[in-house]
Every structure is written in structure tokens, then in C-alpha cells.
Short mmCIF file of C-alpha atoms in Angstrom, two decimals:
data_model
loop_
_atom_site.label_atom_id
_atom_site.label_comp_id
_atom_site.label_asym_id
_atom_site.label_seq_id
_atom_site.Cartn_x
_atom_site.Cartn_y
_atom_site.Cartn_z
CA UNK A 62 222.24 118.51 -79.58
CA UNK A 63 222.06 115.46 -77.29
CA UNK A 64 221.63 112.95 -79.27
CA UNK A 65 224.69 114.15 -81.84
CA UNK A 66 226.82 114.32 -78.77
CA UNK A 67 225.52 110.34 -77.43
CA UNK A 68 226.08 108.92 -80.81
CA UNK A 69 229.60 107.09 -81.49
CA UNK A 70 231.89 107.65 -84.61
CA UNK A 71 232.31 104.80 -86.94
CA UNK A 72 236.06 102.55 -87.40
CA UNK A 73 237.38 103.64 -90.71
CA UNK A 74 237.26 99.96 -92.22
CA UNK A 75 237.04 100.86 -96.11
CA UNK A 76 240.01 101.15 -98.23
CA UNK A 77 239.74 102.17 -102.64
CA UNK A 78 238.45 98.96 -103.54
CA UNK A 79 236.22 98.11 -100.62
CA UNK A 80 234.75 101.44 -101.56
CA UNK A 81 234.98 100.33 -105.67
CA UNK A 82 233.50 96.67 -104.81
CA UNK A 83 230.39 98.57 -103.13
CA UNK A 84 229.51 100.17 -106.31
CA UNK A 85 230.44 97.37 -108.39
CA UNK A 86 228.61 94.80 -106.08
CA UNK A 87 225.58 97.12 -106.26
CA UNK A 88 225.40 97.70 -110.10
CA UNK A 89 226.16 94.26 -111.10
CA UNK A 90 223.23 92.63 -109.95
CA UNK A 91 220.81 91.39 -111.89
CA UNK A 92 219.75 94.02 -114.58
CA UNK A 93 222.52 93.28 -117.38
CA UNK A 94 220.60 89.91 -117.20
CA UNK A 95 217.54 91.18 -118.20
CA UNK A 96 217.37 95.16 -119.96
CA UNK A 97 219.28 94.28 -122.69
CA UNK A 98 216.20 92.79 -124.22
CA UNK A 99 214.35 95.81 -123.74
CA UNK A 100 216.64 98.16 -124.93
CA UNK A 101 216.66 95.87 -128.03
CA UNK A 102 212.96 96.27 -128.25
CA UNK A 103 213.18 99.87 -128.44
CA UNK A 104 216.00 100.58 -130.82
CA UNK A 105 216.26 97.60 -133.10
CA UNK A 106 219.76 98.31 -134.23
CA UNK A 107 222.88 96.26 -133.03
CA UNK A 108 225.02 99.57 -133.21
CA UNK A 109 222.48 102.12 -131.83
CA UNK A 110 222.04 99.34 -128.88
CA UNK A 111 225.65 99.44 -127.82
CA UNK A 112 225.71 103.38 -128.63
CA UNK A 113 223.00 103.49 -125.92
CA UNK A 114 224.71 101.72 -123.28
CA UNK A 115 227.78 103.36 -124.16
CA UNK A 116 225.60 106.46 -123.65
CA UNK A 117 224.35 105.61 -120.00
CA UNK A 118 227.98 104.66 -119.29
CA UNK A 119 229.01 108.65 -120.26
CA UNK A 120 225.64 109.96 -117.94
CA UNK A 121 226.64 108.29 -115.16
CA UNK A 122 230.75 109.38 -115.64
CA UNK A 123 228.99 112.82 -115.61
CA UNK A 124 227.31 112.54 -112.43
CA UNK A 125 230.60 110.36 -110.87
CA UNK A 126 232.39 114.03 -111.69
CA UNK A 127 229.93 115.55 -109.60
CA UNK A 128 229.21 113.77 -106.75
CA UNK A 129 233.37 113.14 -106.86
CA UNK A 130 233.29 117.18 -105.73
CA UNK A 131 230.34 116.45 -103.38
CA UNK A 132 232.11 113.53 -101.90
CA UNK A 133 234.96 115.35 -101.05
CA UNK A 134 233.88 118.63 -99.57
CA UNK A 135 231.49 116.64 -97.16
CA UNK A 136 233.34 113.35 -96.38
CA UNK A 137 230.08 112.27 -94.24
CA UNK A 138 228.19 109.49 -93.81
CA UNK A 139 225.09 109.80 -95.38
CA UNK A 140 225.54 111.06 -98.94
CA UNK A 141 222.98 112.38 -101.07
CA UNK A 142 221.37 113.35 -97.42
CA UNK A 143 224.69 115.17 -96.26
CA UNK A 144 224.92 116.99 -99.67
CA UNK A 145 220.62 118.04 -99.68
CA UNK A 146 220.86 118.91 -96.09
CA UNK A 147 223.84 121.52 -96.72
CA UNK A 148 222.45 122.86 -100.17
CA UNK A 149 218.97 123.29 -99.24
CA UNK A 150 218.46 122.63 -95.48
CA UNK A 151 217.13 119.62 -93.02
CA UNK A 152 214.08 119.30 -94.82
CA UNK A 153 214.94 118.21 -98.12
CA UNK A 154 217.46 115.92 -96.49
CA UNK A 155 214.69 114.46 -94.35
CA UNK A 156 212.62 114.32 -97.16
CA UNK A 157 215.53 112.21 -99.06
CA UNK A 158 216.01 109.76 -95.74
CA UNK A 159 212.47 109.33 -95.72
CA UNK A 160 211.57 108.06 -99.12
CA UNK A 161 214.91 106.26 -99.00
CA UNK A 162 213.36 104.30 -96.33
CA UNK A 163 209.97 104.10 -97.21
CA UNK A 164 210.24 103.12 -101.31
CA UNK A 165 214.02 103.41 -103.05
CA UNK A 166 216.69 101.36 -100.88
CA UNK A 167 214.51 98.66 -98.66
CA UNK A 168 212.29 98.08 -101.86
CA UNK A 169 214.68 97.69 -104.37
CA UNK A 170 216.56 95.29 -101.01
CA UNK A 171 212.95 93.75 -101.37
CA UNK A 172 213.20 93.27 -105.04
CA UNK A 173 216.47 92.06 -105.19
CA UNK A 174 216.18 89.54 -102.60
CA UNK A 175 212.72 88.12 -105.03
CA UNK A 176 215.02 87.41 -107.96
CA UNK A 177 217.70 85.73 -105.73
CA UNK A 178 215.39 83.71 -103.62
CA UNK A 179 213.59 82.70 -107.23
CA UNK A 180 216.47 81.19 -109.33
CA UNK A 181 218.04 80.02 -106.15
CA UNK A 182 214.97 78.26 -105.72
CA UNK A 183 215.59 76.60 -109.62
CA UNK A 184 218.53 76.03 -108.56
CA UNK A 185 217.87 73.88 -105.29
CA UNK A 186 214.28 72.68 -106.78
CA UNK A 187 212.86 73.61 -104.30
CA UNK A 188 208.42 74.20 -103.92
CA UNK A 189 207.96 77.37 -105.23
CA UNK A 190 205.55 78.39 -102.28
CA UNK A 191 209.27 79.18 -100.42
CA UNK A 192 210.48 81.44 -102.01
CA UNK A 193 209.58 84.32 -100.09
CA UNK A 194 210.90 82.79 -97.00
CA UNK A 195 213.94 82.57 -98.91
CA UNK A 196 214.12 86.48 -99.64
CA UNK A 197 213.50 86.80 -96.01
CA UNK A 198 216.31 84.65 -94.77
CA UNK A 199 218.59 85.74 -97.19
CA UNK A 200 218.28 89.46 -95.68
CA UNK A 201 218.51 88.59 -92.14
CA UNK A 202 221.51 86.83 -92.62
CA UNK A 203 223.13 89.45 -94.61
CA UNK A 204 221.93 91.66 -92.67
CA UNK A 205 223.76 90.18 -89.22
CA UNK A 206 226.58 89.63 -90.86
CA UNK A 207 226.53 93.54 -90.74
CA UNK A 208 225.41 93.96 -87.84
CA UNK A 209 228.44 92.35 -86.29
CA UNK A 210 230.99 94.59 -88.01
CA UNK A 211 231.80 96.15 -90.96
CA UNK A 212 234.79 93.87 -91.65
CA UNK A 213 232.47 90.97 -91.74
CA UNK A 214 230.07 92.76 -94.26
CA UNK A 215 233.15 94.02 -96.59
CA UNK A 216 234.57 91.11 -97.20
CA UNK A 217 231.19 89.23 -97.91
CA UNK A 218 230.49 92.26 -100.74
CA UNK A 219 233.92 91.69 -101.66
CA UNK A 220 233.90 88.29 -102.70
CA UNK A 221 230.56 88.08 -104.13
CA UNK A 222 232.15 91.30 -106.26
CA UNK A 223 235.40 89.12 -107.50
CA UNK A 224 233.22 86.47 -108.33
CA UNK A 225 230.76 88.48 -110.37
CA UNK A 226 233.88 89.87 -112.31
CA UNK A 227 235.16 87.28 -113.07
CA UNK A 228 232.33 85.31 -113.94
CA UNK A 229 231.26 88.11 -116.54
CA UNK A 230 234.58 88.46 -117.83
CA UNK A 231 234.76 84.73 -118.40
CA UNK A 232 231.62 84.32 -120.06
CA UNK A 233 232.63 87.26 -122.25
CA UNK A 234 235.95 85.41 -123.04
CA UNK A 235 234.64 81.91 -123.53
CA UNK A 236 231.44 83.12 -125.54
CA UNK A 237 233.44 85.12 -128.06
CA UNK A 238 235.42 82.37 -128.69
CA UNK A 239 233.45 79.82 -128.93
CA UNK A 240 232.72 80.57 -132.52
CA UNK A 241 228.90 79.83 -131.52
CA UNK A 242 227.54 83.24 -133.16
CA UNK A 243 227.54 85.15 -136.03
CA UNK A 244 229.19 88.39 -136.40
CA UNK A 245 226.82 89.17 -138.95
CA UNK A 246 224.75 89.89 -136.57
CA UNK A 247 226.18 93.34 -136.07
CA UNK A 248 225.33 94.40 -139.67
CA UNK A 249 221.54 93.35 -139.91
CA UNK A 250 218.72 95.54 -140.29
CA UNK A 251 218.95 99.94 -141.37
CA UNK A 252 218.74 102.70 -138.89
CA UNK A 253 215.80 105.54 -139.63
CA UNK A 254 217.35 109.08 -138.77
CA UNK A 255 214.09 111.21 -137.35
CA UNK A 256 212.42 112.25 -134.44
CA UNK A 257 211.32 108.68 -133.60
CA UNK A 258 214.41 107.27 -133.26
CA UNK A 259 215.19 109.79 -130.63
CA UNK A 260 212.04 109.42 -128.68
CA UNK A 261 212.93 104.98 -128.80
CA UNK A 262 216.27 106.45 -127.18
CA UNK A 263 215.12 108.05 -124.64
CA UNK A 264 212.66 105.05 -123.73
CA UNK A 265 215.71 102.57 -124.30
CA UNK A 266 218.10 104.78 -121.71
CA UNK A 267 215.37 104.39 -118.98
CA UNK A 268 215.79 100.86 -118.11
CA UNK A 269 219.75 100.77 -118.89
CA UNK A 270 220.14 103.78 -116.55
CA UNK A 271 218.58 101.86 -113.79
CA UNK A 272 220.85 98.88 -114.76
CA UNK A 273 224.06 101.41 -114.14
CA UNK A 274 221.95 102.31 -110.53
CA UNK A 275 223.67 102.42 -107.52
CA UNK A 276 227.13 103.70 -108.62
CA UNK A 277 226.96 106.56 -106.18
CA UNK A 278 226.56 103.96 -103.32
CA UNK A 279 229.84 104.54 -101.54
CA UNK A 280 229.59 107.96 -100.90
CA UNK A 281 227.34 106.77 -97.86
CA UNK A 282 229.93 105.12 -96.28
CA UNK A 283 232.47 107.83 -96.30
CA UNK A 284 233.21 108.43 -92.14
CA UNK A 285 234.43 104.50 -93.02
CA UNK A 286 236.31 105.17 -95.39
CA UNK A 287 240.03 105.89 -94.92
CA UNK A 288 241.29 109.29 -96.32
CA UNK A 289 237.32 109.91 -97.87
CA UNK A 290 237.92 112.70 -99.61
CA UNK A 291 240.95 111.57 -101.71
CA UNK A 292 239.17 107.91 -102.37
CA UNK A 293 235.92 107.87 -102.60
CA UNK A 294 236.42 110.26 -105.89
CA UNK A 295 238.52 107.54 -107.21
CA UNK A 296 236.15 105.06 -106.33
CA UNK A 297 233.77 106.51 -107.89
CA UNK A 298 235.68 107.04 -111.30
CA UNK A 299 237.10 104.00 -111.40
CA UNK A 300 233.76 102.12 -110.62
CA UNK A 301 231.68 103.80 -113.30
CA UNK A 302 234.52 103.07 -115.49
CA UNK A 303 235.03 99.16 -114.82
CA UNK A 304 230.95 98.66 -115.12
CA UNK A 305 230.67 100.68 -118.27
CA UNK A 306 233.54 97.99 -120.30
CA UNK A 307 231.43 95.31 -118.57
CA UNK A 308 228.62 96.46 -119.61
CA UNK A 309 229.60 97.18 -123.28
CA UNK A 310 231.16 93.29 -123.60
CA UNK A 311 228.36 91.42 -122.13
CA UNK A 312 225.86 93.47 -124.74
CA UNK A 313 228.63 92.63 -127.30
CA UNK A 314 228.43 88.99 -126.77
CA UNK A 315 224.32 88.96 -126.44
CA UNK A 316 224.34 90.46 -130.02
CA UNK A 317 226.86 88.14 -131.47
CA UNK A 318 225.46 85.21 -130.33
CA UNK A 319 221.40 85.96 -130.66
CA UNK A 320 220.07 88.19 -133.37
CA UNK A 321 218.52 91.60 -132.48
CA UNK A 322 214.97 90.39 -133.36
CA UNK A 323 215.52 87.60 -131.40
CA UNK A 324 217.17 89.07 -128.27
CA UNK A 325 214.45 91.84 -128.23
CA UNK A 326 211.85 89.06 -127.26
CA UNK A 327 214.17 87.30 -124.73
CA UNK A 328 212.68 87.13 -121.68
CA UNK A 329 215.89 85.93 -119.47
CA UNK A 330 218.47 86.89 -122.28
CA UNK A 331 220.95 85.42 -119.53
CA UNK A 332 219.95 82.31 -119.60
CA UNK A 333 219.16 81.74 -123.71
CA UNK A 334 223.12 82.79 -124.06
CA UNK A 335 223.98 80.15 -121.53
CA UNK A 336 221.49 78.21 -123.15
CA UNK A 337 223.51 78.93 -126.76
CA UNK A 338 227.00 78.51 -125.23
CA UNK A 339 226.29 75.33 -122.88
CA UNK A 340 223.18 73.77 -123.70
CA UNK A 341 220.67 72.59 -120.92
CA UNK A 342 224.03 72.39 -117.92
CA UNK A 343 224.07 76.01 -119.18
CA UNK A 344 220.74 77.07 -117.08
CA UNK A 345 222.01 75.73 -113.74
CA UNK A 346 225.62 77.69 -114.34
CA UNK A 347 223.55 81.30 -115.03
CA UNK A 348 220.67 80.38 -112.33
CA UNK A 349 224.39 80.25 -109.81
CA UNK A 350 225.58 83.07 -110.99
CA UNK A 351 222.56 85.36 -110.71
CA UNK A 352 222.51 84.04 -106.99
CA UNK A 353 225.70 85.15 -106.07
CA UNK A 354 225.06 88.61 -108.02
CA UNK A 355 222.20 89.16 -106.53
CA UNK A 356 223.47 88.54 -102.42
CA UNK A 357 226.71 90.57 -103.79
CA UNK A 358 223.56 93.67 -104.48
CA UNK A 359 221.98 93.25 -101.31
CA UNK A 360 224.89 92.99 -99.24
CA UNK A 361 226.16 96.28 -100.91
CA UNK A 362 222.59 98.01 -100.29
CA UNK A 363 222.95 96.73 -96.61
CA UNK A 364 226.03 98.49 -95.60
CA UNK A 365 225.23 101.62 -97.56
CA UNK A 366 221.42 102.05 -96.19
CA UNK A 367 221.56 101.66 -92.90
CA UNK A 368 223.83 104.52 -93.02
CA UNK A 369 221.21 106.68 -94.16
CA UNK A 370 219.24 106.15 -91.54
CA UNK A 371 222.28 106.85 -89.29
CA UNK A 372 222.88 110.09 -90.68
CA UNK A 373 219.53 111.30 -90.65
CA UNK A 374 219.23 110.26 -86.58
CA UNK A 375 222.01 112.85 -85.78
CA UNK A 376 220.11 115.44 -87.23
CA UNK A 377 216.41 114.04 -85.99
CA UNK A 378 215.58 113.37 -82.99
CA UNK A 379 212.70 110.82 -83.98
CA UNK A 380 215.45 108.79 -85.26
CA UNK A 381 217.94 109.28 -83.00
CA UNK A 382 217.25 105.94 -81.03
CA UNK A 383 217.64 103.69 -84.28
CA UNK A 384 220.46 105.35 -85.99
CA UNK A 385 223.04 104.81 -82.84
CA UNK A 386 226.23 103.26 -83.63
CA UNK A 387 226.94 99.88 -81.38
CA UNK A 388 230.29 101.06 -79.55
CA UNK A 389 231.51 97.10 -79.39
CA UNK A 390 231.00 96.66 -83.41
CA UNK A 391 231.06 100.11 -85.02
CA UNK A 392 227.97 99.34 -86.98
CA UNK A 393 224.44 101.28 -86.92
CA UNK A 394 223.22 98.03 -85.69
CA UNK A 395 219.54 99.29 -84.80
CA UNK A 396 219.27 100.87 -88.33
CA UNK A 397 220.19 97.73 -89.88
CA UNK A 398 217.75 95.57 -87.80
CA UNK A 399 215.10 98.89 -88.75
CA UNK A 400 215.36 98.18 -92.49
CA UNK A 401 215.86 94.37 -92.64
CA UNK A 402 211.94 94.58 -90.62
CA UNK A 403 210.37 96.66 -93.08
CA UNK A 404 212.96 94.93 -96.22
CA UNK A 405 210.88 91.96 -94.93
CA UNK A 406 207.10 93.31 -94.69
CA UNK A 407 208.09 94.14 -98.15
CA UNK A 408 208.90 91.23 -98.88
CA UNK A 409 205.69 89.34 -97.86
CA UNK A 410 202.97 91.94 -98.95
CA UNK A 411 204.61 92.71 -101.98
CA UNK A 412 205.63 90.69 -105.58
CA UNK A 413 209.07 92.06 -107.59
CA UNK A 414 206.85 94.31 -109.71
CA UNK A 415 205.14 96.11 -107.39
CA UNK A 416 208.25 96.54 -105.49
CA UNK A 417 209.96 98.37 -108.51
CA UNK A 418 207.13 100.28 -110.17
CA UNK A 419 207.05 102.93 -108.08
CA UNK A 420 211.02 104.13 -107.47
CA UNK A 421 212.15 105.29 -110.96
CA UNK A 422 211.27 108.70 -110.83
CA UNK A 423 212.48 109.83 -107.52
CA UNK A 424 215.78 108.39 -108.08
CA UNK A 425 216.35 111.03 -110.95
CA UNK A 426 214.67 113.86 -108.78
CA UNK A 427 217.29 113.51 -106.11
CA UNK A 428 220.39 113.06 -108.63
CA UNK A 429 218.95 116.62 -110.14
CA UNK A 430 218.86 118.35 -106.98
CA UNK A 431 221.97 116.77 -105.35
CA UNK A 432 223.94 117.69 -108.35
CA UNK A 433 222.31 121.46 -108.52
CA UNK A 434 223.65 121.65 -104.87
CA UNK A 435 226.96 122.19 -106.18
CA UNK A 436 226.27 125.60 -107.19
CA UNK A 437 224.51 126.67 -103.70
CA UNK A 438 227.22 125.50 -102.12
CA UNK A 439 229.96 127.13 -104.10
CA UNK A 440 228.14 129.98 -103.03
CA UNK A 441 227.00 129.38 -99.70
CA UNK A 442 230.77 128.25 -98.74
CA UNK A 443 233.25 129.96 -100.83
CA UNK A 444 236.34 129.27 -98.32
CA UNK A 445 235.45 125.28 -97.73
CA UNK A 446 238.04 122.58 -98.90
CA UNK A 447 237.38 121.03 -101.69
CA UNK A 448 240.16 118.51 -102.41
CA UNK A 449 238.39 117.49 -105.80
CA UNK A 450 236.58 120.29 -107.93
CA UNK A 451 234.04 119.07 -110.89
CA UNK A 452 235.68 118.24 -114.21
CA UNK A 453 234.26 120.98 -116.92
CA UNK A 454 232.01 122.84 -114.42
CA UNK A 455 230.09 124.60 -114.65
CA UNK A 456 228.66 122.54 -118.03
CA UNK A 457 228.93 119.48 -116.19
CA UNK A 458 226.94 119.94 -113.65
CA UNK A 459 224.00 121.34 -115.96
CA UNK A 460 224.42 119.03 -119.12
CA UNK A 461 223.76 116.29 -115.60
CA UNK A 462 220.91 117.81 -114.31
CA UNK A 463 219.05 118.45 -118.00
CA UNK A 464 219.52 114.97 -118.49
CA UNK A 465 218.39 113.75 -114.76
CA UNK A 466 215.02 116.36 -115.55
CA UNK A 467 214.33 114.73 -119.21
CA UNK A 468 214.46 111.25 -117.81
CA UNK A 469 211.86 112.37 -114.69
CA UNK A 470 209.47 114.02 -117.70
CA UNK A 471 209.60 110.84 -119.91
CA UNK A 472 209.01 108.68 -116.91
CA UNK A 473 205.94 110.97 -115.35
CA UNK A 474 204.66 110.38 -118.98
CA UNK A 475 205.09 107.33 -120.03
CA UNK A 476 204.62 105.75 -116.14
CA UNK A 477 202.28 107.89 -114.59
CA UNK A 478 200.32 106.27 -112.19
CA UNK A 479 203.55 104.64 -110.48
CA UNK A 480 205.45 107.86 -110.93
CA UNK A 481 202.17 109.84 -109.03
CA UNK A 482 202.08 107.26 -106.25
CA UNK A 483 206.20 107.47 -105.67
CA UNK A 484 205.96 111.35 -105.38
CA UNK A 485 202.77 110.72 -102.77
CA UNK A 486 204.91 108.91 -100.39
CA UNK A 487 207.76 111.48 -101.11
CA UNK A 488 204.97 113.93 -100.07
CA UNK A 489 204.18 111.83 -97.06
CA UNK A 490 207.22 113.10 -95.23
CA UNK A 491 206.19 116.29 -94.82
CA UNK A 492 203.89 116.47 -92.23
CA UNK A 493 205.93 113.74 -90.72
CA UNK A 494 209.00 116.38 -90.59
CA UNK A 495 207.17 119.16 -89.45
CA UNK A 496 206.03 116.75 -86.21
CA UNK A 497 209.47 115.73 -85.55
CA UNK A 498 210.77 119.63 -85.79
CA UNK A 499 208.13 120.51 -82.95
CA UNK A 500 209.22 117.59 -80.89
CA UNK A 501 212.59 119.21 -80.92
CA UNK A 502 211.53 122.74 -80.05
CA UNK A 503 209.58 121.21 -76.94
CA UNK A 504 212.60 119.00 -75.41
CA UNK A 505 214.79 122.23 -76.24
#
């Protein structure tokens, strides 16, 4: 195929913890800032709150042990397209590329760069009329910072990562010893053992999964990743594992500092801690730090996107023109420029809310049928390599993939109309596949 042959291979840049700060960077955005107070809302409890995170933390391990199998039998670039592509054929790979495009990765770019551009506009005071000038600008800039090499892009997501470490495990440190809450907290309030509390559950796990999104991301860098198939599974492991602690501490210190009742009507539960710990100075130190969380996210969503599209170009020949790799920097620099276009019509049509309504439920359709791969392929390739095999399988895998198809049900139920319109623009790929596929028989 031409336009496999034209397209250059990419410098193997990433080492472990470039490939752990890409998750990291990704899932430590902006969401521990604001689902706890949700998750509050739905399950009252202090202890069933951090048994729920803990939960989402022990989902996601479950799917790391997956995809860590995945990962390693197909060290590609691409990911969740690669693994699709091989289970079930071009189409549901295309399929996957195409809504990626369209809806999950350039609008939750989109909806990222909204909360940065917002509290960095608090921040600066600066006329609120900018602010989507600001989302723009901060995605071009991130964006040619990857455009001019991967080393550039790396060590931008890797310092933004550090920082957002540190700066949660500092706040963590200083707020529990500050002796500014109440460990009483902890003990307030009875838990109701029926069928309600497991329906407020499975509410509660749907925004606090989304918080733990994105720790799959590295797998779509893997052709830049040295020795893929022996890190990226430890990536992946020891990603999950450093965002689930994380995770687990900051909720800690939200309880022990604001009351359950209290933090289940906090808007930006971020900022009343700060407000708690620091007093008014306290605003301007969380407004900084959801900043530099939030261009760590994008950044992170930047260098793992693009290679989506680049993936999906050596199998397509509509896309083969975009998804080249520039031989001088080693970066899909026309896929970048591609998404940071349509990250910014997004951007200026759209508000955060519509840019986030409409994802959810596709996101869990793709984990399921990624994950059920694993058995096709077992099958379909018996002799292939497979440097890491799935802890407990086959009850791994399934135990995943009942959980991924629960959370799709409860969010077609309790979301429909959003959930209906993400599925139409998964639909929308169709015909648009079937066009490219007939382009390809008449050039060959």
C-alpha cells in the first residue's frame, strides 16, 4: 500500500516515566477538583465515598491488566485503534479513529482548554469576553511545541506532571496537618444497606470513572516508546497505581476538612479547601494550580491524539495525507495541526458543557470491545508474542467488560439524549468508511 510504504517511522523518544507522566498528566487534570462533590451528593457517607473511589481505582487496575497484554502483543502506535483493527477488522478501527476525532479526544482538548483559559483568566483578571481566545492560544502553542518534536512536547508534559505531584502531595501534607478539620467528620451520618444504595453507587462511579480517564493514554505512543512491550505495561501499572493513592488522599483531606453535607454542595470543592487552609491568598494558589493541571492534560492529549490520526492514515487512504510523519522532526505534524483546527472550532461554537455531554458513553463502548478483543485474538493468533499475558484471565477480562457494559446501560438511561446524539456521530462514520474503502479499490 503506497501510502504505508511513503510514511516515515517515528524516533523512539519515550522512556517508563515519559510514558507514566502521559497518563498521569492526562488524569490529573481538573476532575479531582470538582467530582468529589458529586460523588458526595450521591452517597452521603464519608466511608462509602472513599470506598467508591477506591473502587474506580480497582476498575481501572482491571482494565491496566488488560490493555498491559494488548500493549504488548501490538507495540503500535495507535492503541485502542491497533487493538479494534486486529480483533474485529478496519472498520471498527475506523469507526474508533473517527469518533476519536469527531467527539472524545479534540472535545474533551476543547473542554479542557475552557477550564484553563477560565481560572487563568481569574488569575490574570482579565475581561471575561477572552477567554475563549485564551483556550485557543493555549492549544496552538501546545500544540507547536509538538509539532517541532517529541522531545519538546515530553518534557513540557513532564514538568507540568512533577508539578501537579507535588503540588497535590503538598496540599495533602500541609492540609492534614494543619489541624484545620475535624476528624469527626469521618464518623457522621449512618449508611442504609438496600438496593438504593447500590443504584447511588453506580451513579457516584460515573463521574469518578471519568476523573480516572485517560490512563490508557500511552499505549498510543508505543512506536515512541523504547522497548514498548516491556514498558508501556509498567507504565500502565504503575500509573493507575500512583493516581489511585492520589486520588484516595486528596478525597481524604476534602472530608476532613469540610463535612459531607457540606462538600456535597461545593461547587469548586478545590477552591473552598484552599479557601479553609489559606483564606482569601488561598483562591489565587488553587486558580495556579488548576492552570498548570490543566496545560499538563492537554499537552498529554496532544501527543497521544495526533497519533490516532497517524495510525488510522496508514491504513486509510483518505487520511493518508494528514497522518504523515515530518522526516526532519519525527512528529505527525499535519495530524497535529488537523486536530488543533477542529480543537479550535470547538472551541468557539461550543461552551464546556456541551463539549462534555455527549462523550461518556462511547468511551465505555470502546473499553468493552477493546478488552473483548483479547479473546479473538488469543484465537485468531495463537503463535503471536505476547511478552505480558492478562493477570487472572480469563475473569479479568470479563469481570472488565460487565462493568464497562453496566456503566454504558446506566449512562443510556440516566443521559439519554446526549448518550443518543454521541452514538449518531459514532454512526456517522459509516457511510464515511464505506466511501473511503471504494476510493481504495479504484486507485488499486
Amino acid at each position: 500500500m503506497r501510502w504505508q510504504q511513503d510514511m516515515p517511522g517515528f524516533k523512539k523518544a519515550l522512556g517508563r516515566w515519559d510514558s507514566v507522566a502521559i497518563i498521569t498528566a492526562i488524569v490529573l487534570g481538573v476532575g479531582i477538583f470538582r467530582v468529589p462533590a458529586e460523588a458526595a451528593g450521591y452517597l452521603k457517607h464519608p466511608w462509602l465515598i472513599l470506598s467508591a473511589w477506591f473502587l474506580g481505582g480497582v476498575i481501572c487496575l482491571l482494565g491496566v491488566f488488560c490493555y498491559a497484554e494488548l500493549a504488548s502483543t501490538f507495540p503500535k502506535t495507535g492503541g485502542n485503534y491497533i487493538y479494534l483493527r486486529e480483533s474485529y477488522g478496519r472498520g471498527a478501527g475506523f469507526l474508533f479513529a473517527w469518533t476519536e476525532l469527531l467527539v472524545i479526544r479534540t472535545g474533551s482538548i476543547a473542554a479542557v482548554s475552557f477550564i484553563g483559559a477560565a481560572y487563568l483568566q481569574s488569575l490574570l483578571a482579565i475581561d471575561k469576553s477572552f477567554i475563549k481566545l485564551m483556550a485557543v492560544s493555549i492549544v496552538l502553542i501546545l500544540s507547536l511545541l509538538n509539532i517541532f518534536g517529541l522531545s519538546y512536547g515530553k518534557k513540557v508534559h513532564n514538568f507540568f506532571t512533577l508539578i501537579n505531584i507535588a503540588a497535590l502531595v503538598s496540599i495533602v501534607f500541609f492540609g492534614l496537618i494543619s489541624r484545620k478539620g475535624d476528624m469527626a467528620h469521618f464518623f457522621s451520618g449512618a449508611v442504609s444497606w438496600d438496593s438504593a444504595l447500590l443504584r447511588a453507587l453506580g451513579l457516584a462511579l460515573i463521574p469518578i470513572l471519568w476523573t480516572y480517564g485517560g490512563w490508557h493514554e500511552n499505549t498510543f505512543v508505543a512506536e515512541e516508546t523504547k522497548d514498548a512491550s516491556r514498558v508501556i505495561p509498567q507504565a500502565l501499572i504503575i500509573g493507575i497505581s500512583i493516581i489511585t493513592a492520589l486520588y484516595l488522599a486528596v478525597n481524604f483531606l476534602y472530608i476532613y476538612l469540610i463535612p459531607v453535607k457540606d462538600l456535597a454542595g461545593s461547587a469548586l470543592v478545590g477552591s473552598d479547601v484552599f479557601n479553609v487552609l489559606y483564606g482569601a491568598q488561598g483562591r489565587k494558589i488553587f486558580e495556579l494550580l488548576v492552570v498548570v493541571a490543566s496545560l499538563g492534560s492537554i499537552n498529554a492529549m496532544i501527543i497521544t491524539g495526533a497519533r490516532i490520526t497517524y495510525a488510522m492514515a496508514k491504513d486509510n487512504a483518505i487520511f493518508a495525507y494528514i497522518g504523515k510523519v515530518n522526516a526532519k522532526y519525527g512528529t505527525p505534524h499535519r495530524a497535529i495541526a488537523i486536530n488543533v483546527l477542529w480543537c479550535s472550532i470547538l472551541i468557539l461554537l461550543g461552551t464546556f458543557n456541551k463539549l462534555l455531554f455527549f462523550t461518556g458513553i462511547l468511551v465505555w463502548l470502546f473499553f468493552a470491545s477493546a478488552v473483548a478483543g483479547i479473546f479473538i485474538l488469543r484465537k485468531k493468533f495463537p503463535d503471536l508474542e505476547r511478552p505480558y499475558k492478562v493477570w487472572g484471565y480469563p475473569a479479568t477480562p470479563i469481570i472488565f467488560i460487565l462493568i464497562c457494559i453496566t456503566l454504558f446501560i446506566n449512562t443510556l438511561i440516566f443521559n439519554p439524549v446526549p448518550s443518543l446524539l454521541g452514538l449518531g456521530l459514532l454512526a456517522s462514520g459509516v457511510p464515511v468508511y464505506f466511501v473511503s474503502r471504494l476510493l481504495k479499490e479504484r486507485k488499486g
